[in-house]
XYZ file of N, CA and C in Angstrom:
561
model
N -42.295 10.606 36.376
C -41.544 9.807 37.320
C -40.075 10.222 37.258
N -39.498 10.319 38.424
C -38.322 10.881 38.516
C -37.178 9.849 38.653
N -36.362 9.996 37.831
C -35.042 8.419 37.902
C -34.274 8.827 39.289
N -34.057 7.542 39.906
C -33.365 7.258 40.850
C -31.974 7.803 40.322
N -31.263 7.612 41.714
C -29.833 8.488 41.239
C -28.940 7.600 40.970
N -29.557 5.932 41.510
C -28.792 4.916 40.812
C -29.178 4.444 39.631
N -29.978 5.036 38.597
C -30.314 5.258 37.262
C -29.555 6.014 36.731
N -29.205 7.500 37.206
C -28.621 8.670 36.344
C -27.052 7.702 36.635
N -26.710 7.054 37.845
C -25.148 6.771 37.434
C -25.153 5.914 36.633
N -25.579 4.723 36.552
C -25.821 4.059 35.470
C -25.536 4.661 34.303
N -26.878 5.651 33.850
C -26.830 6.522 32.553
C -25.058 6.653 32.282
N -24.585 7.607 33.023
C -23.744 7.989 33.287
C -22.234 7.315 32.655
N -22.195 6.056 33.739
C -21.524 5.120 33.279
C -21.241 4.452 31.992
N -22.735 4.225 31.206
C -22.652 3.761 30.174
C -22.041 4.998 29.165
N -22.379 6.284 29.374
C -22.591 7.372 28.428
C -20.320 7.185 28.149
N -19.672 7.296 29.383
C -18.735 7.308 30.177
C -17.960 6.129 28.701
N -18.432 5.123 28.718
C -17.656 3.424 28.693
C -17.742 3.757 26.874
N -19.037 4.395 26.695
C -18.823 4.521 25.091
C -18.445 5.673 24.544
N -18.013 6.643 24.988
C -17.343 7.474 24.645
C -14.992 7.623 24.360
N -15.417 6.761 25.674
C -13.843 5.765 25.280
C -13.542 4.865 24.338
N -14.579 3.968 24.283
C -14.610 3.045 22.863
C -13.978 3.904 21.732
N -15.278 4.965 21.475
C -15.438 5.467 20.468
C -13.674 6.282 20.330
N -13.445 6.902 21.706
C -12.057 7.595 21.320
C -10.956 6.523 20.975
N -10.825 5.608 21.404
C -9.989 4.293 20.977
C -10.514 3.650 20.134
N -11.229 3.789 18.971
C -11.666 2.832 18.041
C -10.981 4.666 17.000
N -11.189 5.978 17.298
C -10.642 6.770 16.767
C -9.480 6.747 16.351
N -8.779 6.713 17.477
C -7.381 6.910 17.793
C -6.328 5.354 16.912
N -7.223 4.196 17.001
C -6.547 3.264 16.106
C -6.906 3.759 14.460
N -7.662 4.189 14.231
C -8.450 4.113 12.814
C -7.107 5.167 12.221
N -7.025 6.331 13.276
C -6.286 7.265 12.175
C -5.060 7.503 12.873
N -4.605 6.818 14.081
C -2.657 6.608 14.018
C -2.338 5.397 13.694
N -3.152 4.337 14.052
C -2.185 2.842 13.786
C -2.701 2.207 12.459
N -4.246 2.009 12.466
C -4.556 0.876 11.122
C -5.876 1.645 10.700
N -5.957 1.537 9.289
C -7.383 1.961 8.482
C -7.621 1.039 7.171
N -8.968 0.856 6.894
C -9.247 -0.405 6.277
C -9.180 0.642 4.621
N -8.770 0.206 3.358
C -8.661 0.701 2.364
C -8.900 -0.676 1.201
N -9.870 -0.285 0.336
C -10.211 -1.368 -0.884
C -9.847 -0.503 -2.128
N -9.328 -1.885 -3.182
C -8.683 -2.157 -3.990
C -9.433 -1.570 -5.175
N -9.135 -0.501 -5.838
C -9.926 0.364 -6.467
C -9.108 0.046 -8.341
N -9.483 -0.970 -8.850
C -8.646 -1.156 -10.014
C -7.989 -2.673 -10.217
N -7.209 -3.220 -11.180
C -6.846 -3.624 -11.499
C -4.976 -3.366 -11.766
N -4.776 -2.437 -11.219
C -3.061 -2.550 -11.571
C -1.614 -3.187 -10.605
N -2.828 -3.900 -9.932
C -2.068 -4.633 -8.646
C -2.418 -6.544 -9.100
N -3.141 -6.744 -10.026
C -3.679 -8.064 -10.550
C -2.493 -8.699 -10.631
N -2.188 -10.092 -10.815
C -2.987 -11.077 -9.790
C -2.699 -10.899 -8.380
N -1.918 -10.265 -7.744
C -2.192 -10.040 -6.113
C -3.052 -9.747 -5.638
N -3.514 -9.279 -6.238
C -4.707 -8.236 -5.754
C -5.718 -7.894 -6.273
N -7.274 -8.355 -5.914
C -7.985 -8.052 -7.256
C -8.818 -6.766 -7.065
N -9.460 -6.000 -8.149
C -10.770 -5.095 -7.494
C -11.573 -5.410 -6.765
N -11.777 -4.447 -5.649
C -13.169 -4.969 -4.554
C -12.125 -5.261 -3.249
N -11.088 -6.052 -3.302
C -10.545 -6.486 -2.179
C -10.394 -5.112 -1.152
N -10.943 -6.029 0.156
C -10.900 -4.845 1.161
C -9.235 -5.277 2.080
N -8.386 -4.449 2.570
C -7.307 -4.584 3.341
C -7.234 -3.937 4.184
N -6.441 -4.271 5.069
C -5.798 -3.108 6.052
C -4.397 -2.691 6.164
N -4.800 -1.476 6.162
C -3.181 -0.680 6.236
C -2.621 -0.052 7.437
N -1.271 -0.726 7.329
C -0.456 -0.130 8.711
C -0.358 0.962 8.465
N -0.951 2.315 9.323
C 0.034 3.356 9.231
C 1.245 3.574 10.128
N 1.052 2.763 11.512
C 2.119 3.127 12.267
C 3.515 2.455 11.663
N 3.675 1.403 11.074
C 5.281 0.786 10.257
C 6.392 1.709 9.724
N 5.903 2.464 9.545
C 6.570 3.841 8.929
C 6.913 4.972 9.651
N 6.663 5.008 10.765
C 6.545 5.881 12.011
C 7.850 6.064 12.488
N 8.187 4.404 12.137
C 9.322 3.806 13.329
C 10.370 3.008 11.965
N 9.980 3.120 11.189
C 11.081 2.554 9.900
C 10.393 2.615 8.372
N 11.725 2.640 7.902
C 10.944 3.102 6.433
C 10.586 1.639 5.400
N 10.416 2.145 4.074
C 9.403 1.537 2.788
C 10.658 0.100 2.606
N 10.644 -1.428 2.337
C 11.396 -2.376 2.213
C 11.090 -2.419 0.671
N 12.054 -2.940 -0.069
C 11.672 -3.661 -1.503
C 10.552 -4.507 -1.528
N 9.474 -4.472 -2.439
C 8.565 -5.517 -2.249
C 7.253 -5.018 -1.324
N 7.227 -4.187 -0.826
C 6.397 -4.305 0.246
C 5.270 -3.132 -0.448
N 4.239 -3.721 -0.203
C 2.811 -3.146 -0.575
C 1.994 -1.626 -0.123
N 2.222 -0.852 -0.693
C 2.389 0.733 -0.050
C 0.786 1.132 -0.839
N 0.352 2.124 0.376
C -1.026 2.946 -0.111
C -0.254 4.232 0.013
N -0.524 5.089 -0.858
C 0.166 6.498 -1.235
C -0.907 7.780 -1.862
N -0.824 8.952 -1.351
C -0.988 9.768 -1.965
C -0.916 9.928 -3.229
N -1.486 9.538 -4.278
C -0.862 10.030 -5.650
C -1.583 11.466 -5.837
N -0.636 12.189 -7.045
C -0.735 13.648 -7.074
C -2.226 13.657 -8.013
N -3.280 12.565 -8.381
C -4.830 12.461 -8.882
C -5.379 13.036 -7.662
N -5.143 13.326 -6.210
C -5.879 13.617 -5.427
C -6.846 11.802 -4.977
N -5.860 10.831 -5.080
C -6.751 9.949 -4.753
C -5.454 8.809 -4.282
N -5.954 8.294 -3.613
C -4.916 7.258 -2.847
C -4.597 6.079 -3.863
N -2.755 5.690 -4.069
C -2.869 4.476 -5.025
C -2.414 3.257 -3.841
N -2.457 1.896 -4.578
C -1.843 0.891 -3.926
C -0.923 0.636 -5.013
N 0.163 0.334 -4.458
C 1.436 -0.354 -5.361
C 2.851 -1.231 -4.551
N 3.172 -1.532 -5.695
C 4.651 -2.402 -4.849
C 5.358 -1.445 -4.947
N 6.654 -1.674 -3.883
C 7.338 -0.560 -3.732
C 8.682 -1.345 -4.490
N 9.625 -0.844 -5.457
C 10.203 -1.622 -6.628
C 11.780 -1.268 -5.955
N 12.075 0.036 -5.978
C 13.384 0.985 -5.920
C 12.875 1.532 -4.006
N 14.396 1.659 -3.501
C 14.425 2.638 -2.419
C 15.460 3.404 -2.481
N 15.883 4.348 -1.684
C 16.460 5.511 -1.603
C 18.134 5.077 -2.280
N 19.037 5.334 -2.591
C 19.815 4.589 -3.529
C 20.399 3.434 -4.736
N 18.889 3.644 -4.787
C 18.762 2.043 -6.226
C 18.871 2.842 -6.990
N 19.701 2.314 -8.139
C 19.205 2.288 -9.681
C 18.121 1.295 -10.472
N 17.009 1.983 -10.638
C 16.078 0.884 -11.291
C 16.128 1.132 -12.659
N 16.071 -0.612 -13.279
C 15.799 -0.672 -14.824
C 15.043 -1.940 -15.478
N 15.020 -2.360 -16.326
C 14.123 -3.334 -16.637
C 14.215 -3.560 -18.371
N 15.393 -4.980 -18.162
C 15.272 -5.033 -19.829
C 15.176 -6.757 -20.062
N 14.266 -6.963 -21.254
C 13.449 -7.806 -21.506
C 13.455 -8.720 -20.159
N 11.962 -8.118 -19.857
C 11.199 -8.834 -18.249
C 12.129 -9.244 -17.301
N 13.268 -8.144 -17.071
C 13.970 -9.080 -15.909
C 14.675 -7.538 -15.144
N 13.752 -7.314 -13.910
C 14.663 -6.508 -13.142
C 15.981 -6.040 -12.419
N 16.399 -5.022 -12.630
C 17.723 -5.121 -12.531
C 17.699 -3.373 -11.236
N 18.025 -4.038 -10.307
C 18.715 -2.718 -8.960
C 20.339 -2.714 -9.147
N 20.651 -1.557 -9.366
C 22.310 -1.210 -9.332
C 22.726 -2.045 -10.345
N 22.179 -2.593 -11.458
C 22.683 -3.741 -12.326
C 22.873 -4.946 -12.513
N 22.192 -5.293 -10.796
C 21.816 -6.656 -10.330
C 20.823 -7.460 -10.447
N 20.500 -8.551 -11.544
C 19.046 -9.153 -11.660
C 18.609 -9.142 -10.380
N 17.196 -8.534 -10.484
C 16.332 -9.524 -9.020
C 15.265 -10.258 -9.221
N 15.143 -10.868 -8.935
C 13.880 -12.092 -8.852
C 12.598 -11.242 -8.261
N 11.443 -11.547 -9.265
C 10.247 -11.083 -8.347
C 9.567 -12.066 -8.859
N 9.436 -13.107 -7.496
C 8.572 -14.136 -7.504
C 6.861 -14.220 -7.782
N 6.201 -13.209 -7.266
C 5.193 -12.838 -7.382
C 4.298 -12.144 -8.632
N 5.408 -12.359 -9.551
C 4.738 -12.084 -11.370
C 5.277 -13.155 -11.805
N 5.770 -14.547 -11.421
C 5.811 -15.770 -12.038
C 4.883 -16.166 -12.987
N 3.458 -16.277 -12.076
C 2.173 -17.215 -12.188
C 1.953 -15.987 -13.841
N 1.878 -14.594 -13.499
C 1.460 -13.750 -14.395
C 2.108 -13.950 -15.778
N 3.463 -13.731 -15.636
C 4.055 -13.959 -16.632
C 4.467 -14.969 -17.857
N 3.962 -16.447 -16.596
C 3.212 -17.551 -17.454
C 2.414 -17.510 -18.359
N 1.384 -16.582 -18.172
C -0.007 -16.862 -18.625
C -0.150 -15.842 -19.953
N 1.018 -15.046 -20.445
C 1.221 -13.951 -21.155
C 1.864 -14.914 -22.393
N 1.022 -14.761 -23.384
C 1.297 -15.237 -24.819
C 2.090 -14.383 -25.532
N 2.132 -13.418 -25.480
C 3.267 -12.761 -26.394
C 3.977 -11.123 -25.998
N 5.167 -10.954 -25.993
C 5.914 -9.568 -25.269
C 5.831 -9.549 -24.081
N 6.617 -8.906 -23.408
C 6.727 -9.025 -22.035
C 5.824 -8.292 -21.265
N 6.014 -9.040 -19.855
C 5.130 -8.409 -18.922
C 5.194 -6.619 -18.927
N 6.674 -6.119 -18.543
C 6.796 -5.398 -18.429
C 7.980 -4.783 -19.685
N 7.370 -3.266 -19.625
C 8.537 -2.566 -21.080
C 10.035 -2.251 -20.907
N 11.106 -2.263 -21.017
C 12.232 -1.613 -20.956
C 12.072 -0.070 -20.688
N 12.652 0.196 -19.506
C 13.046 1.625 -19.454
C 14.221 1.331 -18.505
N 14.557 2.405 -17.858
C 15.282 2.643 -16.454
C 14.822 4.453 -15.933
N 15.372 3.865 -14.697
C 15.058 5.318 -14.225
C 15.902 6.834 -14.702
N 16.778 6.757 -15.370
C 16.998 7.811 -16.429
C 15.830 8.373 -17.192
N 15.053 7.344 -17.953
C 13.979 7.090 -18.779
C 13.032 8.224 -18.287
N 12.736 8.055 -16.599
C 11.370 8.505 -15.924
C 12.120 9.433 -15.541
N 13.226 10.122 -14.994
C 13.635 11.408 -14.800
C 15.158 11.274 -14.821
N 15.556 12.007 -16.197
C 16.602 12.159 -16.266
C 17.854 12.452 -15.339
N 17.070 13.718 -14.708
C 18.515 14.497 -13.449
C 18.691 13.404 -12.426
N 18.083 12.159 -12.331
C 18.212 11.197 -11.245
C 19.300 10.228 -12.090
N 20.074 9.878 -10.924
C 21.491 8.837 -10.710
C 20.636 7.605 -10.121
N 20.370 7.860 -9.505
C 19.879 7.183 -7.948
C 18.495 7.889 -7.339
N 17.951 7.066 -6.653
C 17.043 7.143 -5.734
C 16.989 7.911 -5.153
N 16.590 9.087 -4.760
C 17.548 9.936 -3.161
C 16.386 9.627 -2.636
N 17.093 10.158 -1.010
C 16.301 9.906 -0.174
C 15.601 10.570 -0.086
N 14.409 9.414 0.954
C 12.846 10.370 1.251
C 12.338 9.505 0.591
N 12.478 9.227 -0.930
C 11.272 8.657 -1.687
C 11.905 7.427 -2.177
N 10.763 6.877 -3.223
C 10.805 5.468 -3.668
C 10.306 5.305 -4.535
N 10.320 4.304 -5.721
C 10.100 4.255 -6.746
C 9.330 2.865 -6.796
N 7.766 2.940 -7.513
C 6.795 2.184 -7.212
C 6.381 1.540 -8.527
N 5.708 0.252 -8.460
C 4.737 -0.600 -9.787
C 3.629 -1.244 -9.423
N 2.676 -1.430 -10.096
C 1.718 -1.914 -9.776
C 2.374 -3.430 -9.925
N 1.341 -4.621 -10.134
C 1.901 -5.972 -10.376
C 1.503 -6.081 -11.848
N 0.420 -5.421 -12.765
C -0.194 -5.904 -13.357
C 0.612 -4.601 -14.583
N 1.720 -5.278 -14.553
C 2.240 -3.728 -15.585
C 1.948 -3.178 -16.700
N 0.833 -3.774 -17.094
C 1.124 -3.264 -18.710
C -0.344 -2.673 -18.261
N -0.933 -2.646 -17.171
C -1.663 -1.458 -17.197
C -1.902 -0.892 -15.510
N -0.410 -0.349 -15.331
C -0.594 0.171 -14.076
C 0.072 1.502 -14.209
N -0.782 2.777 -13.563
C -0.236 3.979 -13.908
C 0.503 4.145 -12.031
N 1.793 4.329 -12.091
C 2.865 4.063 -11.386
C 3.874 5.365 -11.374
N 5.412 4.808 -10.783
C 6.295 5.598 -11.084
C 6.955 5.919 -12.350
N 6.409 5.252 -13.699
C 7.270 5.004 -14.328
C 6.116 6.207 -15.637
N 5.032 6.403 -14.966
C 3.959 7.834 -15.293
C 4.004 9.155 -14.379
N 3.877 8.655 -13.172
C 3.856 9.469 -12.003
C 5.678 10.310 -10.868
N 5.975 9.120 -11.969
C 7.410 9.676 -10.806
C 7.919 8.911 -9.590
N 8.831 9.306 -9.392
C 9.347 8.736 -7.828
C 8.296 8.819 -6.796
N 8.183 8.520 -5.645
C 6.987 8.723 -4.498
C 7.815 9.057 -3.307
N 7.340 10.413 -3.045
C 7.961 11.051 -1.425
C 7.536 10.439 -0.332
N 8.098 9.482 0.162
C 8.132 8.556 1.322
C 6.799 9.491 2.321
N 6.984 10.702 2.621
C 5.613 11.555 3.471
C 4.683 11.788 2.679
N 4.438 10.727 1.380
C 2.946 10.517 1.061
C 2.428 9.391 1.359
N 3.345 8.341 1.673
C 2.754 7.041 1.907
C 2.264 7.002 3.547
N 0.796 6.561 3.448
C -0.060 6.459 4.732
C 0.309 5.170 5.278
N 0.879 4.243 4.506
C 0.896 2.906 5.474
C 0.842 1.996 4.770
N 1.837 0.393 5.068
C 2.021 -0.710 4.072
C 0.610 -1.437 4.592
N 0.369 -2.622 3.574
C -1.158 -3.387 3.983
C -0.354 -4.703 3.216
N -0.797 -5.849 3.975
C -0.223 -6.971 3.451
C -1.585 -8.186 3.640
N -3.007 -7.454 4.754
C -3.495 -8.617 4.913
C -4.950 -8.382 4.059
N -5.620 -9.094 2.820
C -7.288 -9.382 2.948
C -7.721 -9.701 3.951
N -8.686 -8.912 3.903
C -10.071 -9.279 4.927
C -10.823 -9.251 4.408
N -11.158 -9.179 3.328
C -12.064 -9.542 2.840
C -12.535 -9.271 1.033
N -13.448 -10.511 0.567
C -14.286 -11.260 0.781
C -14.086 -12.564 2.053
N -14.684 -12.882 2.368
C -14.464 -13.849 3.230
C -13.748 -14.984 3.020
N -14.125 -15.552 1.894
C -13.614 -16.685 1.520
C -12.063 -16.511 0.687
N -11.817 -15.284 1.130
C -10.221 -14.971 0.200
C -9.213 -14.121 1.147
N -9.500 -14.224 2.113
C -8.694 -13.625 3.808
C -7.450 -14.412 3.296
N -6.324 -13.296 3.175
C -5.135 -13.985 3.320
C -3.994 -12.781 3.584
N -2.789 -13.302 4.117
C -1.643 -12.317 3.865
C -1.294 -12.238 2.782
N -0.833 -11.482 1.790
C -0.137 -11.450 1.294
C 1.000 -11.058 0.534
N 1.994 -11.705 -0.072
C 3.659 -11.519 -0.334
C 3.884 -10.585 -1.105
């Protein structure tokens, strides 16, 4: 039996409608947003293993890395890390007994409160500064940024890995999606 020719447009049409999908479900996946899960523990308590997110890649396109803000990166393992982004392009970073200091200025990081509560003895995090992690550095230069997990005393970071060249980071992620019951933004 031979299909009518208002069958083959049909065919046609549909073949037509999902092939666009598919190029626009492309075209978001790998210029604007891609879903990336939480491979570890060095982002704890923000973030636990398993958590699935999504990451902006376009934010960076159009402006660069903020203090604080949650970066997926190239690390030189050949495997993508998640971390906070600590230092940007003219900070001095340092850190003496648990209290961060940019250019010599305490800063508050609200978001290792709850953690740092719950720690019975020595601090969250060790004393260094960025002298410590590479000497010939003053400052930050530009391009890159200087990164921590949340969960410091076992997050392999900048303070193992080095500064981070701003054209390794694929894109900030701030929201869970999942498990279901744990969908949230977060700070």
């Amino acid at each position: 039996m031979e299909k009518t020719e208002k069958e083959k447009n049909e065919l046609w049409e549909w073949t037509k409608a999902l092939l666009i999908a598919f190029a626009i479900a492309a075209f978001i996946r790998y210029f604007l947003f891609t879903p990336i899960v939480v491979d570890g523990d060095s982002m704890m308590p923000t973030l636990e293993n398993g958590d699935r997110m999504i990451v902006n890649k376009f934010s960076y396109k159009i402006g660069e890395p903020d203090r604080f803000d949650i970066v997926v990166f190239h690390a030189p393992e050949q495997k993508d890390y998640i971390k906070r982004v600590i230092g940007v392009p003219g900070d001095f970073v340092e850190y003496k007994d648990d209290q961060l200091y940019i250019n010599g200025e305490p800063i508050d990081e609200p978001y290792l409160d709850a953690y740092k509560a719950e720690i019975s003895e020595g601090n969250l995090t060790g004393d260094f500064s960025l002298k410590d992690i590479d000497p010939s550095l003053d400052v930050i230069p530009e391009g890159y940024v200087f990164v921590m997990g949340d969960n410091r005393r076992f997050s392999k970071d900048s303070r193992h890995i080095g500064i981070v060249d701003q054209k390794e980071i694929i894109g900030n992620t701030n929201i869970i999606f999942w498990p279901l019951n744990e969908i949230e933004i977060v700070k």
